[in-house]
JSON list of C-alpha atoms in Angstrom, two decimals:
[
{"chain": "A", "resi": 1, "resn": "UNK", "atom": "CA", "xyz": [-164.12, -82.96, 110.65]},
{"chain": "A", "resi": 2, "resn": "UNK", "atom": "CA", "xyz": [-167.70, -81.77, 110.28]},
{"chain": "A", "resi": 3, "resn": "UNK", "atom": "CA", "xyz": [-169.75, -80.33, 113.14]},
{"chain": "A", "resi": 4, "resn": "UNK", "atom": "CA", "xyz": [-171.69, -83.60, 113.37]},
{"chain": "A", "resi": 5, "resn": "UNK", "atom": "CA", "xyz": [-168.48, -85.62, 113.60]},
{"chain": "A", "resi": 6, "resn": "UNK", "atom": "CA", "xyz": [-167.08, -83.24, 116.23]},
{"chain": "A", "resi": 7, "resn": "UNK", "atom": "CA", "xyz": [-170.27, -83.60, 118.27]},
{"chain": "A", "resi": 8, "resn": "UNK", "atom": "CA", "xyz": [-170.17, -87.40, 117.99]},
{"chain": "A", "resi": 9, "resn": "UNK", "atom": "CA", "xyz": [-166.53, -87.63, 119.12]},
{"chain": "A", "resi": 10, "resn": "UNK", "atom": "CA", "xyz": [-167.04, -85.22, 122.02]},
{"chain": "A", "resi": 11, "resn": "UNK", "atom": "CA", "xyz": [-170.21, -86.95, 123.22]},
{"chain": "A", "resi": 12, "resn": "UNK", "atom": "CA", "xyz": [-168.51, -90.35, 123.17]},
{"chain": "A", "resi": 13, "resn": "UNK", "atom": "CA", "xyz": [-165.66, -88.90, 125.26]},
{"chain": "A", "resi": 14, "resn": "UNK", "atom": "CA", "xyz": [-168.04, -87.31, 127.76]},
{"chain": "A", "resi": 15, "resn": "UNK", "atom": "CA", "xyz": [-170.11, -90.48, 128.10]},
{"chain": "A", "resi": 16, "resn": "UNK", "atom": "CA", "xyz": [-167.03, -92.51, 129.11]},
{"chain": "A", "resi": 17, "resn": "UNK", "atom": "CA", "xyz": [-167.17, -90.86, 132.54]},
{"chain": "A", "resi": 18, "resn": "UNK", "atom": "CA", "xyz": [-170.65, -92.30, 133.13]},
{"chain": "A", "resi": 19, "resn": "UNK", "atom": "CA", "xyz": [-172.00, -95.75, 133.86]},
{"chain": "A", "resi": 20, "resn": "UNK", "atom": "CA", "xyz": [-173.52, -96.26, 130.40]},
{"chain": "A", "resi": 21, "resn": "UNK", "atom": "CA", "xyz": [-175.09, -94.44, 127.45]},
{"chain": "A", "resi": 22, "resn": "UNK", "atom": "CA", "xyz": [-178.48, -95.74, 128.60]},
{"chain": "A", "resi": 23, "resn": "UNK", "atom": "CA", "xyz": [-177.97, -94.12, 132.01]},
{"chain": "A", "resi": 24, "resn": "UNK", "atom": "CA", "xyz": [-177.06, -90.81, 130.36]},
{"chain": "A", "resi": 25, "resn": "UNK", "atom": "CA", "xyz": [-180.19, -90.96, 128.18]},
{"chain": "A", "resi": 26, "resn": "UNK", "atom": "CA", "xyz": [-182.42, -91.68, 131.19]},
{"chain": "A", "resi": 27, "resn": "UNK", "atom": "CA", "xyz": [-180.99, -88.80, 133.17]},
{"chain": "A", "resi": 28, "resn": "UNK", "atom": "CA", "xyz": [-181.23, -86.40, 130.24]},
{"chain": "A", "resi": 29, "resn": "UNK", "atom": "CA", "xyz": [-184.73, -87.57, 129.30]},
{"chain": "A", "resi": 30, "resn": "UNK", "atom": "CA", "xyz": [-183.61, -88.07, 125.70]},
{"chain": "A", "resi": 31, "resn": "UNK", "atom": "CA", "xyz": [-184.73, -91.00, 123.57]},
{"chain": "A", "resi": 32, "resn": "UNK", "atom": "CA", "xyz": [-181.90, -93.54, 123.25]},
{"chain": "A", "resi": 33, "resn": "UNK", "atom": "CA", "xyz": [-182.41, -93.90, 119.49]},
{"chain": "A", "resi": 34, "resn": "UNK", "atom": "CA", "xyz": [-182.19, -90.14, 119.02]},
{"chain": "A", "resi": 35, "resn": "UNK", "atom": "CA", "xyz": [-179.08, -89.92, 121.21]},
{"chain": "A", "resi": 36, "resn": "UNK", "atom": "CA", "xyz": [-177.44, -92.69, 119.18]},
{"chain": "A", "resi": 37, "resn": "UNK", "atom": "CA", "xyz": [-177.91, -90.53, 116.08]},
{"chain": "A", "resi": 38, "resn": "UNK", "atom": "CA", "xyz": [-175.83, -87.84, 117.79]},
{"chain": "A", "resi": 39, "resn": "UNK", "atom": "CA", "xyz": [-173.19, -90.42, 118.77]},
{"chain": "A", "resi": 40, "resn": "UNK", "atom": "CA", "xyz": [-173.00, -91.71, 115.19]},
{"chain": "A", "resi": 41, "resn": "UNK", "atom": "CA", "xyz": [-172.64, -88.23, 113.69]},
{"chain": "A", "resi": 42, "resn": "UNK", "atom": "CA", "xyz": [-175.92, -88.48, 111.80]},
{"chain": "A", "resi": 43, "resn": "UNK", "atom": "CA", "xyz": [-177.50, -85.30, 113.15]},
{"chain": "A", "resi": 44, "resn": "UNK", "atom": "CA", "xyz": [-177.10, -82.52, 115.70]},
{"chain": "A", "resi": 45, "resn": "UNK", "atom": "CA", "xyz": [-179.52, -81.51, 118.49]},
{"chain": "A", "resi": 46, "resn": "UNK", "atom": "CA", "xyz": [-181.65, -78.40, 118.38]},
{"chain": "A", "resi": 47, "resn": "UNK", "atom": "CA", "xyz": [-180.74, -75.43, 120.55]},
{"chain": "A", "resi": 48, "resn": "UNK", "atom": "CA", "xyz": [-182.84, -76.52, 123.55]},
{"chain": "A", "resi": 49, "resn": "UNK", "atom": "CA", "xyz": [-181.51, -80.08, 123.52]},
{"chain": "A", "resi": 50, "resn": "UNK", "atom": "CA", "xyz": [-177.93, -78.88, 123.08]},
{"chain": "A", "resi": 51, "resn": "UNK", "atom": "CA", "xyz": [-178.34, -76.67, 126.18]},
{"chain": "A", "resi": 52, "resn": "UNK", "atom": "CA", "xyz": [-179.73, -79.64, 128.12]},
{"chain": "A", "resi": 53, "resn": "UNK", "atom": "CA", "xyz": [-176.70, -81.75, 127.12]},
{"chain": "A", "resi": 54, "resn": "UNK", "atom": "CA", "xyz": [-174.26, -78.94, 127.96]},
{"chain": "A", "resi": 55, "resn": "UNK", "atom": "CA", "xyz": [-175.84, -78.39, 131.39]},
{"chain": "A", "resi": 56, "resn": "UNK", "atom": "CA", "xyz": [-175.68, -82.12, 132.12]},
{"chain": "A", "resi": 57, "resn": "UNK", "atom": "CA", "xyz": [-172.00, -82.54, 131.19]},
{"chain": "A", "resi": 58, "resn": "UNK", "atom": "CA", "xyz": [-171.03, -79.11, 132.56]},
{"chain": "A", "resi": 59, "resn": "UNK", "atom": "CA", "xyz": [-169.54, -77.89, 129.28]},
{"chain": "A", "resi": 60, "resn": "UNK", "atom": "CA", "xyz": [-170.28, -74.91, 127.09]},
{"chain": "A", "resi": 61, "resn": "UNK", "atom": "CA", "xyz": [-171.72, -75.23, 123.59]},
{"chain": "A", "resi": 62, "resn": "UNK", "atom": "CA", "xyz": [-168.41, -74.32, 121.95]},
{"chain": "A", "resi": 63, "resn": "UNK", "atom": "CA", "xyz": [-166.73, -77.28, 123.65]},
{"chain": "A", "resi": 64, "resn": "UNK", "atom": "CA", "xyz": [-169.53, -79.59, 122.55]},
{"chain": "A", "resi": 65, "resn": "UNK", "atom": "CA", "xyz": [-168.85, -78.85, 118.87]},
{"chain": "A", "resi": 66, "resn": "UNK", "atom": "CA", "xyz": [-165.09, -78.18, 119.05]},
{"chain": "A", "resi": 67, "resn": "UNK", "atom": "CA", "xyz": [-162.75, -80.27, 116.91]},
{"chain": "A", "resi": 68, "resn": "UNK", "atom": "CA", "xyz": [-161.45, -82.88, 119.41]},
{"chain": "A", "resi": 69, "resn": "UNK", "atom": "CA", "xyz": [-158.05, -82.81, 117.69]},
{"chain": "A", "resi": 70, "resn": "UNK", "atom": "CA", "xyz": [-157.62, -79.07, 118.11]},
{"chain": "A", "resi": 71, "resn": "UNK", "atom": "CA", "xyz": [-155.70, -77.71, 121.14]},
{"chain": "A", "resi": 72, "resn": "UNK", "atom": "CA", "xyz": [-157.89, -76.46, 123.96]},
{"chain": "A", "resi": 73, "resn": "UNK", "atom": "CA", "xyz": [-158.03, -72.69, 124.27]},
{"chain": "A", "resi": 74, "resn": "UNK", "atom": "CA", "xyz": [-155.90, -71.27, 127.04]},
{"chain": "A", "resi": 75, "resn": "UNK", "atom": "CA", "xyz": [-157.85, -70.70, 130.23]},
{"chain": "A", "resi": 76, "resn": "UNK", "atom": "CA", "xyz": [-157.93, -67.11, 131.43]},
{"chain": "A", "resi": 77, "resn": "UNK", "atom": "CA", "xyz": [-155.86, -66.35, 134.50]},
{"chain": "A", "resi": 78, "resn": "UNK", "atom": "CA", "xyz": [-157.55, -66.46, 137.89]},
{"chain": "A", "resi": 79, "resn": "UNK", "atom": "CA", "xyz": [-158.26, -63.16, 139.61]},
{"chain": "A", "resi": 80, "resn": "UNK", "atom": "CA", "xyz": [-155.65, -62.50, 142.33]},
{"chain": "A", "resi": 81, "resn": "UNK", "atom": "CA", "xyz": [-157.97, -63.36, 145.25]},
{"chain": "A", "resi": 82, "resn": "UNK", "atom": "CA", "xyz": [-159.11, -66.62, 143.63]},
{"chain": "A", "resi": 83, "resn": "UNK", "atom": "CA", "xyz": [-155.55, -67.60, 142.81]},
{"chain": "A", "resi": 84, "resn": "UNK", "atom": "CA", "xyz": [-154.51, -66.90, 146.40]},
{"chain": "A", "resi": 85, "resn": "UNK", "atom": "CA", "xyz": [-157.36, -68.96, 147.84]},
{"chain": "A", "resi": 86, "resn": "UNK", "atom": "CA", "xyz": [-156.61, -71.88, 145.51]},
{"chain": "A", "resi": 87, "resn": "UNK", "atom": "CA", "xyz": [-152.93, -71.77, 146.41]},
{"chain": "A", "resi": 88, "resn": "UNK", "atom": "CA", "xyz": [-153.80, -71.89, 150.10]},
{"chain": "A", "resi": 89, "resn": "UNK", "atom": "CA", "xyz": [-156.20, -74.77, 149.54]},
{"chain": "A", "resi": 90, "resn": "UNK", "atom": "CA", "xyz": [-153.63, -77.05, 147.89]},
{"chain": "A", "resi": 91, "resn": "UNK", "atom": "CA", "xyz": [-150.48, -76.00, 149.79]},
{"chain": "A", "resi": 92, "resn": "UNK", "atom": "CA", "xyz": [-148.34, -78.79, 151.33]},
{"chain": "A", "resi": 93, "resn": "UNK", "atom": "CA", "xyz": [-148.27, -81.13, 153.08]},
{"chain": "A", "resi": 94, "resn": "UNK", "atom": "CA", "xyz": [-149.87, -83.49, 150.61]},
{"chain": "A", "resi": 95, "resn": "UNK", "atom": "CA", "xyz": [-152.14, -86.14, 152.15]},
{"chain": "A", "resi": 96, "resn": "UNK", "atom": "CA", "xyz": [-150.64, -89.55, 152.93]},
{"chain": "A", "resi": 97, "resn": "UNK", "atom": "CA", "xyz": [-152.86, -91.48, 150.57]},
{"chain": "A", "resi": 98, "resn": "UNK", "atom": "CA", "xyz": [-151.89, -93.50, 147.52]},
{"chain": "A", "resi": 99, "resn": "UNK", "atom": "CA", "xyz": [-153.51, -93.07, 144.15]},
{"chain": "A", "resi": 100, "resn": "UNK", "atom": "CA", "xyz": [-156.04, -95.71, 143.18]},
{"chain": "A", "resi": 101, "resn": "UNK", "atom": "CA", "xyz": [-159.65, -96.81, 143.61]},
{"chain": "A", "resi": 102, "resn": "UNK", "atom": "CA", "xyz": [-161.29, -96.56, 147.03]},
{"chain": "A", "resi": 103, "resn": "UNK", "atom": "CA", "xyz": [-164.62, -98.00, 148.12]},
{"chain": "A", "resi": 104, "resn": "UNK", "atom": "CA", "xyz": [-166.23, -95.25, 150.19]},
{"chain": "A", "resi": 105, "resn": "UNK", "atom": "CA", "xyz": [-169.08, -96.16, 152.54]},
{"chain": "A", "resi": 106, "resn": "UNK", "atom": "CA", "xyz": [-171.52, -93.67, 154.09]},
{"chain": "A", "resi": 107, "resn": "UNK", "atom": "CA", "xyz": [-173.94, -94.34, 156.93]},
{"chain": "A", "resi": 108, "resn": "UNK", "atom": "CA", "xyz": [-177.62, -93.63, 156.32]},
{"chain": "A", "resi": 109, "resn": "UNK", "atom": "CA", "xyz": [-179.45, -91.70, 159.06]},
{"chain": "A", "resi": 110, "resn": "UNK", "atom": "CA", "xyz": [-182.06, -93.95, 160.67]},
{"chain": "A", "resi": 111, "resn": "UNK", "atom": "CA", "xyz": [-180.96, -97.07, 158.75]},
{"chain": "A", "resi": 112, "resn": "UNK", "atom": "CA", "xyz": [-178.26, -98.93, 160.65]},
{"chain": "A", "resi": 113, "resn": "UNK", "atom": "CA", "xyz": [-178.73, -101.96, 158.36]},
{"chain": "A", "resi": 114, "resn": "UNK", "atom": "CA", "xyz": [-177.68, -100.10, 155.19]},
{"chain": "A", "resi": 115, "resn": "UNK", "atom": "CA", "xyz": [-174.66, -98.27, 153.78]},
{"chain": "A", "resi": 116, "resn": "UNK", "atom": "CA", "xyz": [-174.26, -96.12, 150.70]},
{"chain": "A", "resi": 117, "resn": "UNK", "atom": "CA", "xyz": [-171.26, -97.42, 148.74]},
{"chain": "A", "resi": 118, "resn": "UNK", "atom": "CA", "xyz": [-169.55, -94.83, 146.56]},
{"chain": "A", "resi": 119, "resn": "UNK", "atom": "CA", "xyz": [-166.40, -95.17, 144.46]},
{"chain": "A", "resi": 120, "resn": "UNK", "atom": "CA", "xyz": [-163.55, -92.67, 144.84]},
{"chain": "A", "resi": 121, "resn": "UNK", "atom": "CA", "xyz": [-160.80, -92.50, 142.24]},
{"chain": "A", "resi": 122, "resn": "UNK", "atom": "CA", "xyz": [-157.73, -90.82, 143.76]},
{"chain": "A", "resi": 123, "resn": "UNK", "atom": "CA", "xyz": [-154.97, -89.42, 141.55]},
{"chain": "A", "resi": 124, "resn": "UNK", "atom": "CA", "xyz": [-151.56, -88.14, 142.66]},
{"chain": "A", "resi": 125, "resn": "UNK", "atom": "CA", "xyz": [-149.49, -85.72, 140.61]},
{"chain": "A", "resi": 126, "resn": "UNK", "atom": "CA", "xyz": [-146.42, -84.94, 142.72]},
{"chain": "A", "resi": 127, "resn": "UNK", "atom": "CA", "xyz": [-147.80, -82.90, 145.65]},
{"chain": "A", "resi": 128, "resn": "UNK", "atom": "CA", "xyz": [-151.27, -82.41, 144.14]},
{"chain": "A", "resi": 129, "resn": "UNK", "atom": "CA", "xyz": [-153.93, -85.01, 145.00]},
{"chain": "A", "resi": 130, "resn": "UNK", "atom": "CA", "xyz": [-157.23, -84.87, 143.13]},
{"chain": "A", "resi": 131, "resn": "UNK", "atom": "CA", "xyz": [-160.23, -87.18, 143.16]},
{"chain": "A", "resi": 132, "resn": "UNK", "atom": "CA", "xyz": [-163.49, -88.13, 141.51]},
{"chain": "A", "resi": 133, "resn": "UNK", "atom": "CA", "xyz": [-166.26, -89.74, 143.60]},
{"chain": "A", "resi": 134, "resn": "UNK", "atom": "CA", "xyz": [-169.25, -91.49, 142.02]},
{"chain": "A", "resi": 135, "resn": "UNK", "atom": "CA", "xyz": [-172.38, -92.30, 144.04]},
{"chain": "A", "resi": 136, "resn": "UNK", "atom": "CA", "xyz": [-175.63, -94.10, 143.29]},
{"chain": "A", "resi": 137, "resn": "UNK", "atom": "CA", "xyz": [-175.36, -95.09, 139.62]},
{"chain": "A", "resi": 138, "resn": "UNK", "atom": "CA", "xyz": [-177.05, -98.46, 140.21]},
{"chain": "A", "resi": 139, "resn": "UNK", "atom": "CA", "xyz": [-180.48, -98.43, 141.82]},
{"chain": "A", "resi": 140, "resn": "UNK", "atom": "CA", "xyz": [-180.57, -101.81, 143.54]},
{"chain": "A", "resi": 141, "resn": "UNK", "atom": "CA", "xyz": [-182.88, -100.64, 146.31]},
{"chain": "A", "resi": 142, "resn": "UNK", "atom": "CA", "xyz": [-186.06, -98.63, 145.97]},
{"chain": "A", "resi": 143, "resn": "UNK", "atom": "CA", "xyz": [-185.27, -95.81, 148.32]},
{"chain": "A", "resi": 144, "resn": "UNK", "atom": "CA", "xyz": [-184.42, -92.13, 148.21]},
{"chain": "A", "resi": 145, "resn": "UNK", "atom": "CA", "xyz": [-180.80, -92.91, 149.03]},
{"chain": "A", "resi": 146, "resn": "UNK", "atom": "CA", "xyz": [-180.56, -95.42, 146.20]},
{"chain": "A", "resi": 147, "resn": "UNK", "atom": "CA", "xyz": [-181.57, -92.69, 143.78]},
{"chain": "A", "resi": 148, "resn": "UNK", "atom": "CA", "xyz": [-179.24, -90.06, 145.28]},
{"chain": "A", "resi": 149, "resn": "UNK", "atom": "CA", "xyz": [-176.51, -89.65, 142.69]},
{"chain": "A", "resi": 150, "resn": "UNK", "atom": "CA", "xyz": [-173.23, -87.79, 142.69]},
{"chain": "A", "resi": 151, "resn": "UNK", "atom": "CA", "xyz": [-170.28, -87.18, 140.41]},
{"chain": "A", "resi": 152, "resn": "UNK", "atom": "CA", "xyz": [-167.94, -85.18, 142.63]},
{"chain": "A", "resi": 153, "resn": "UNK", "atom": "CA", "xyz": [-164.58, -83.77, 141.56]},
{"chain": "A", "resi": 154, "resn": "UNK", "atom": "CA", "xyz": [-162.15, -82.02, 143.86]},
{"chain": "A", "resi": 155, "resn": "UNK", "atom": "CA", "xyz": [-158.85, -81.93, 145.73]},
{"chain": "A", "resi": 156, "resn": "UNK", "atom": "CA", "xyz": [-157.59, -83.76, 148.82]},
{"chain": "A", "resi": 157, "resn": "UNK", "atom": "CA", "xyz": [-155.46, -81.95, 151.39]},
{"chain": "A", "resi": 158, "resn": "UNK", "atom": "CA", "xyz": [-153.90, -82.85, 154.72]},
{"chain": "A", "resi": 159, "resn": "UNK", "atom": "CA", "xyz": [-154.20, -80.76, 157.88]},
{"chain": "A", "resi": 160, "resn": "UNK", "atom": "CA", "xyz": [-153.44, -81.83, 161.48]},
{"chain": "A", "resi": 161, "resn": "UNK", "atom": "CA", "xyz": [-153.38, -85.54, 160.62]},
{"chain": "A", "resi": 162, "resn": "UNK", "atom": "CA", "xyz": [-156.76, -85.39, 158.86]},
{"chain": "A", "resi": 163, "resn": "UNK", "atom": "CA", "xyz": [-157.33, -85.83, 155.14]},
{"chain": "A", "resi": 164, "resn": "UNK", "atom": "CA", "xyz": [-159.99, -83.54, 153.67]},
{"chain": "A", "resi": 165, "resn": "UNK", "atom": "CA", "xyz": [-161.71, -84.35, 150.38]},
{"chain": "A", "resi": 166, "resn": "UNK", "atom": "CA", "xyz": [-163.28, -81.12, 149.17]},
{"chain": "A", "resi": 167, "resn": "UNK", "atom": "CA", "xyz": [-165.34, -81.39, 146.02]},
{"chain": "A", "resi": 168, "resn": "UNK", "atom": "CA", "xyz": [-168.24, -80.14, 143.93]},
{"chain": "A", "resi": 169, "resn": "UNK", "atom": "CA", "xyz": [-170.94, -82.28, 142.36]},
{"chain": "A", "resi": 170, "resn": "UNK", "atom": "CA", "xyz": [-170.73, -81.88, 138.58]},
{"chain": "A", "resi": 171, "resn": "UNK", "atom": "CA", "xyz": [-174.31, -83.04, 138.20]},
{"chain": "A", "resi": 172, "resn": "UNK", "atom": "CA", "xyz": [-177.05, -80.45, 137.90]},
{"chain": "A", "resi": 173, "resn": "UNK", "atom": "CA", "xyz": [-177.35, -79.88, 141.67]},
{"chain": "A", "resi": 174, "resn": "UNK", "atom": "CA", "xyz": [-173.75, -78.61, 141.80]},
{"chain": "A", "resi": 175, "resn": "UNK", "atom": "CA", "xyz": [-173.56, -78.82, 145.60]},
{"chain": "A", "resi": 176, "resn": "UNK", "atom": "CA", "xyz": [-170.23, -78.86, 147.48]},
{"chain": "A", "resi": 177, "resn": "UNK", "atom": "CA", "xyz": [-169.19, -81.82, 149.61]},
{"chain": "A", "resi": 178, "resn": "UNK", "atom": "CA", "xyz": [-166.63, -82.39, 152.34]},
{"chain": "A", "resi": 179, "resn": "UNK", "atom": "CA", "xyz": [-165.18, -85.60, 153.76]},
{"chain": "A", "resi": 180, "resn": "UNK", "atom": "CA", "xyz": [-162.77, -85.58, 156.73]},
{"chain": "A", "resi": 181, "resn": "UNK", "atom": "CA", "xyz": [-161.00, -88.89, 157.42]},
{"chain": "A", "resi": 182, "resn": "UNK", "atom": "CA", "xyz": [-157.91, -90.21, 159.14]},
{"chain": "A", "resi": 183, "resn": "UNK", "atom": "CA", "xyz": [-156.16, -93.56, 159.26]},
{"chain": "A", "resi": 184, "resn": "UNK", "atom": "CA", "xyz": [-157.86, -95.81, 161.79]},
{"chain": "A", "resi": 185, "resn": "UNK", "atom": "CA", "xyz": [-155.64, -97.05, 164.68]},
{"chain": "A", "resi": 186, "resn": "UNK", "atom": "CA", "xyz": [-155.81, -100.68, 163.56]},
{"chain": "A", "resi": 187, "resn": "UNK", "atom": "CA", "xyz": [-153.46, -102.96, 161.65]},
{"chain": "A", "resi": 188, "resn": "UNK", "atom": "CA", "xyz": [-155.47, -102.79, 158.41]},
{"chain": "A", "resi": 189, "resn": "UNK", "atom": "CA", "xyz": [-155.14, -99.62, 156.26]},
{"chain": "A", "resi": 190, "resn": "UNK", "atom": "CA", "xyz": [-158.59, -98.03, 156.43]},
{"chain": "A", "resi": 191, "resn": "UNK", "atom": "CA", "xyz": [-159.76, -94.42, 156.71]},
{"chain": "A", "resi": 192, "resn": "UNK", "atom": "CA", "xyz": [-162.66, -93.40, 158.95]},
{"chain": "A", "resi": 193, "resn": "UNK", "atom": "CA", "xyz": [-164.30, -90.09, 159.70]},
{"chain": "A", "resi": 194, "resn": "UNK", "atom": "CA", "xyz": [-167.25, -87.87, 158.85]},
{"chain": "A", "resi": 195, "resn": "UNK", "atom": "CA", "xyz": [-168.81, -86.47, 155.68]},
{"chain": "A", "resi": 196, "resn": "UNK", "atom": "CA", "xyz": [-171.14, -83.60, 154.87]},
{"chain": "A", "resi": 197, "resn": "UNK", "atom": "CA", "xyz": [-173.58, -84.69, 152.18]},
{"chain": "A", "resi": 198, "resn": "UNK", "atom": "CA", "xyz": [-176.72, -83.31, 150.59]},
{"chain": "A", "resi": 199, "resn": "UNK", "atom": "CA", "xyz": [-179.92, -85.26, 151.24]},
{"chain": "A", "resi": 200, "resn": "UNK", "atom": "CA", "xyz": [-183.52, -84.44, 150.35]},
{"chain": "A", "resi": 201, "resn": "UNK", "atom": "CA", "xyz": [-183.86, -82.98, 153.86]},
{"chain": "A", "resi": 202, "resn": "UNK", "atom": "CA", "xyz": [-180.80, -80.76, 153.34]},
{"chain": "A", "resi": 203, "resn": "UNK", "atom": "CA", "xyz": [-177.12, -81.08, 154.31]},
{"chain": "A", "resi": 204, "resn": "UNK", "atom": "CA", "xyz": [-176.38, -83.91, 156.75]},
{"chain": "A", "resi": 205, "resn": "UNK", "atom": "CA", "xyz": [-173.30, -85.19, 158.58]},
{"chain": "A", "resi": 206, "resn": "UNK", "atom": "CA", "xyz": [-172.77, -88.94, 158.36]},
{"chain": "A", "resi": 207, "resn": "UNK", "atom": "CA", "xyz": [-170.03, -91.44, 159.20]},
{"chain": "A", "resi": 208, "resn": "UNK", "atom": "CA", "xyz": [-167.72, -92.63, 156.45]},
{"chain": "A", "resi": 209, "resn": "UNK", "atom": "CA", "xyz": [-165.24, -95.46, 155.81]},
{"chain": "A", "resi": 210, "resn": "UNK", "atom": "CA", "xyz": [-162.73, -95.53, 152.93]},
{"chain": "A", "resi": 211, "resn": "UNK", "atom": "CA", "xyz": [-160.87, -98.69, 151.95]},
{"chain": "A", "resi": 212, "resn": "UNK", "atom": "CA", "xyz": [-158.58, -99.05, 148.93]},
{"chain": "A", "resi": 213, "resn": "UNK", "atom": "CA", "xyz": [-159.38, -101.71, 146.34]},
{"chain": "A", "resi": 214, "resn": "UNK", "atom": "CA", "xyz": [-156.53, -104.20, 145.99]},
{"chain": "A", "resi": 215, "resn": "UNK", "atom": "CA", "xyz": [-158.08, -106.36, 143.28]},
{"chain": "A", "resi": 216, "resn": "UNK", "atom": "CA", "xyz": [-157.41, -103.95, 140.36]},
{"chain": "A", "resi": 217, "resn": "UNK", "atom": "CA", "xyz": [-161.12, -103.69, 139.63]},
{"chain": "A", "resi": 218, "resn": "UNK", "atom": "CA", "xyz": [-161.97, -101.96, 136.36]},
{"chain": "A", "resi": 219, "resn": "UNK", "atom": "CA", "xyz": [-163.42, -98.44, 136.76]},
{"chain": "A", "resi": 220, "resn": "UNK", "atom": "CA", "xyz": [-166.66, -99.23, 134.92]},
{"chain": "A", "resi": 221, "resn": "UNK", "atom": "CA", "xyz": [-167.21, -102.31, 137.07]},
{"chain": "A", "resi": 222, "resn": "UNK", "atom": "CA", "xyz": [-166.48, -100.28, 140.20]},
{"chain": "A", "resi": 223, "resn": "UNK", "atom": "CA", "xyz": [-168.99, -97.59, 139.20]},
{"chain": "A", "resi": 224, "resn": "UNK", "atom": "CA", "xyz": [-171.70, -100.25, 138.80]},
{"chain": "A", "resi": 225, "resn": "UNK", "atom": "CA", "xyz": [-171.11, -101.15, 142.45]},
{"chain": "A", "resi": 226, "resn": "UNK", "atom": "CA", "xyz": [-171.90, -97.60, 143.63]},
{"chain": "A", "resi": 227, "resn": "UNK", "atom": "CA", "xyz": [-175.27, -98.11, 145.28]},
{"chain": "A", "resi": 228, "resn": "UNK", "atom": "CA", "xyz": [-176.95, -98.88, 148.59]},
{"chain": "A", "resi": 229, "resn": "UNK", "atom": "CA", "xyz": [-175.80, -102.15, 150.21]},
{"chain": "A", "resi": 230, "resn": "UNK", "atom": "CA", "xyz": [-177.03, -104.13, 153.20]},
{"chain": "A", "resi": 231, "resn": "UNK", "atom": "CA", "xyz": [-174.70, -104.93, 156.06]},
{"chain": "A", "resi": 232, "resn": "UNK", "atom": "CA", "xyz": [-175.59, -108.59, 155.70]},
{"chain": "A", "resi": 233, "resn": "UNK", "atom": "CA", "xyz": [-174.53, -108.65, 152.03]},
{"chain": "A", "resi": 234, "resn": "UNK", "atom": "CA", "xyz": [-172.01, -111.54, 151.84]},
{"chain": "A", "resi": 235, "resn": "UNK", "atom": "CA", "xyz": [-169.91, -109.68, 149.29]},
{"chain": "A", "resi": 236, "resn": "UNK", "atom": "CA", "xyz": [-169.31, -106.75, 151.65]},
{"chain": "A", "resi": 237, "resn": "UNK", "atom": "CA", "xyz": [-165.85, -106.36, 153.18]},
{"chain": "A", "resi": 238, "resn": "UNK", "atom": "CA", "xyz": [-166.10, -107.83, 156.69]},
{"chain": "A", "resi": 239, "resn": "UNK", "atom": "CA", "xyz": [-163.82, -105.16, 158.14]},
{"chain": "A", "resi": 240, "resn": "UNK", "atom": "CA", "xyz": [-166.21, -102.53, 156.83]},
{"chain": "A", "resi": 241, "resn": "UNK", "atom": "CA", "xyz": [-169.14, -104.44, 158.36]},
{"chain": "A", "resi": 242, "resn": "UNK", "atom": "CA", "xyz": [-167.36, -104.60, 161.72]},
{"chain": "A", "resi": 243, "resn": "UNK", "atom": "CA", "xyz": [-166.50, -100.89, 161.72]},
{"chain": "A", "resi": 244, "resn": "UNK", "atom": "CA", "xyz": [-170.03, -99.97, 160.65]},
{"chain": "A", "resi": 245, "resn": "UNK", "atom": "CA", "xyz": [-171.60, -101.99, 163.48]},
{"chain": "A", "resi": 246, "resn": "UNK", "atom": "CA", "xyz": [-169.19, -100.37, 165.92]},
{"chain": "A", "resi": 247, "resn": "UNK", "atom": "CA", "xyz": [-170.24, -96.93, 164.77]},
{"chain": "A", "resi": 248, "resn": "UNK", "atom": "CA", "xyz": [-167.63, -96.49, 162.00]},
{"chain": "A", "resi": 249, "resn": "UNK", "atom": "CA", "xyz": [-164.81, -95.79, 164.43]}
]
C-alpha cells in the first residue's frame, strides 16, 4: 500500500472511536472536505497538520503512516519501578462488575436540575478489567458542562468493597480521573459514589451513579447520548432520577 492509502486506512480506524468524522473535523479545526481527501487516500497532510492529527489521536507520526496490515512493533519493556507500580495497580481481586455498556451520571455543582451523562464501556479479560469513558460528545445544552468533553481510558480495580476507575483523558488535556463507586444497598443493581473530574475551575469532586444498559444499545448511539440531561427528561431512568434527588446515595 502507498503512504496515502496507509494514512487513509489508519485515519478511518482512528475515527471509529469518535462520534463522527464531522465531530473530529470540528475539534481539529480542519476543513471537512480537506479531511475527506485524507480519508480517501487522495493526499497527505503537511507536517504541521500531521502533528495536529497525531496530537489529537495520541499517536506518533510513524503509526499514522504505518501499513495497517503490518505487525505492530514490539513495545519496549517497562522500567522496573513502572512495572512494579503497574503490577500493584492491577493486582487481584478483580472488581465485581460485568463487561458491557454503563450509563454514568455525574452531578453538576450548583445545578441540582441537571446531570452529565457519560458512557462507560467496561471490558473484562480474565482478572483484568479495563474501560473507556466518553463524555460530552453531543452539545444539547449551551453551557460549559455541555462542552466539557472526555475520552478516558484506564483500569478498574477493587479495594475494600469499592470499585475504582482510574483513567487518563486521551484528548489534548490529558488529565487523570478517578471514580470510586460501590453497589448501592437496594434491590436494583446500581453503583453510586464519588468522582474527581476536571472543570474549568479546576479539579472537583462530584457524585456519580453508574447503571448498566440492558437494551444492547449500539456504541455509536450510546456515545450520542453522552451530554447534559435534565432531571425532568422523560427518557431518563427513573431510578437514576430518584437517586439524584436523594443526593445520589
